[in-house]
C-alpha angles and dihedrals in degrees: 000000000000099000142085127224120250089251090054098048088044088059091054090048096051090042091055091064089057095050119111116270106252101154110162098020117124095228097038110157090196095055092051097043085047088056090052091052090046087056091053098042090039096069093279092292115179124237092252090063097036092057089052093049115126136192092247136167092287090060094048094040092054096044091246098312098111135049119186145183144158113242109259092213095060102021092117095045106035115006099196114171111230113208118201115200109215094228124188087262095052099044099072087051092051091045089060106036103029129085121245109279116264122165109272089354120135117272092211102031092143090070093051095066096200092318116165099241091193093062112082100200090052093048091048090054093045090049091052090049095050092044092052095043092049092051090052092053095045091050087054091055092044090055090053090048094046093244130137110293100212093079117134134169092277089068089070093062094041092048091050095052094040091049094049090047093050095050092053102255113166109273089228091055091050091049095048094046088055090051095248121146093215130251094249125066086225088073088074090062094055111102122233117280116247122251086245090058091049091053090043095057099035 
């Protein structure tokens, strides 16, 4: 089982606030654990999509309440827009790890380290590095907290989807929030969920 309980991830979340302020340092544990928490609180978005996340029109049109993207992995096959509500739990994480908003600028430019985001091979290598390094830092925190030590970035996505399922969120909302197109053609006939719904379930 590649997920944590709400109690376990809450412990990581609250511990994050007590971690030393290392903003700007290359090996900052707080920045990378913050990225893990962003993945969980940001609809379980994977690092590949988070590194490509932009301050787009949805951000500006919602006064900074919504971040959105289309999953890079399935953009050509099923371009489902994923909308991340910037909840009161996510906002302090974003305030710490995100770049200052600029129109169409990278949300997580700090993690890119001058990476050419237009070059697929370079982005792939950078994503693998950030994935790996984030997992190392999260395991370090889990060890301190007495939690399982096999946690990796993938746990954030699995924990998000499992938690929403357990609290009774509509399955179509869970699928859409994960960026899936749905296995049934009927999914295409379901209207968009409101911003209020996104905040409610997240």
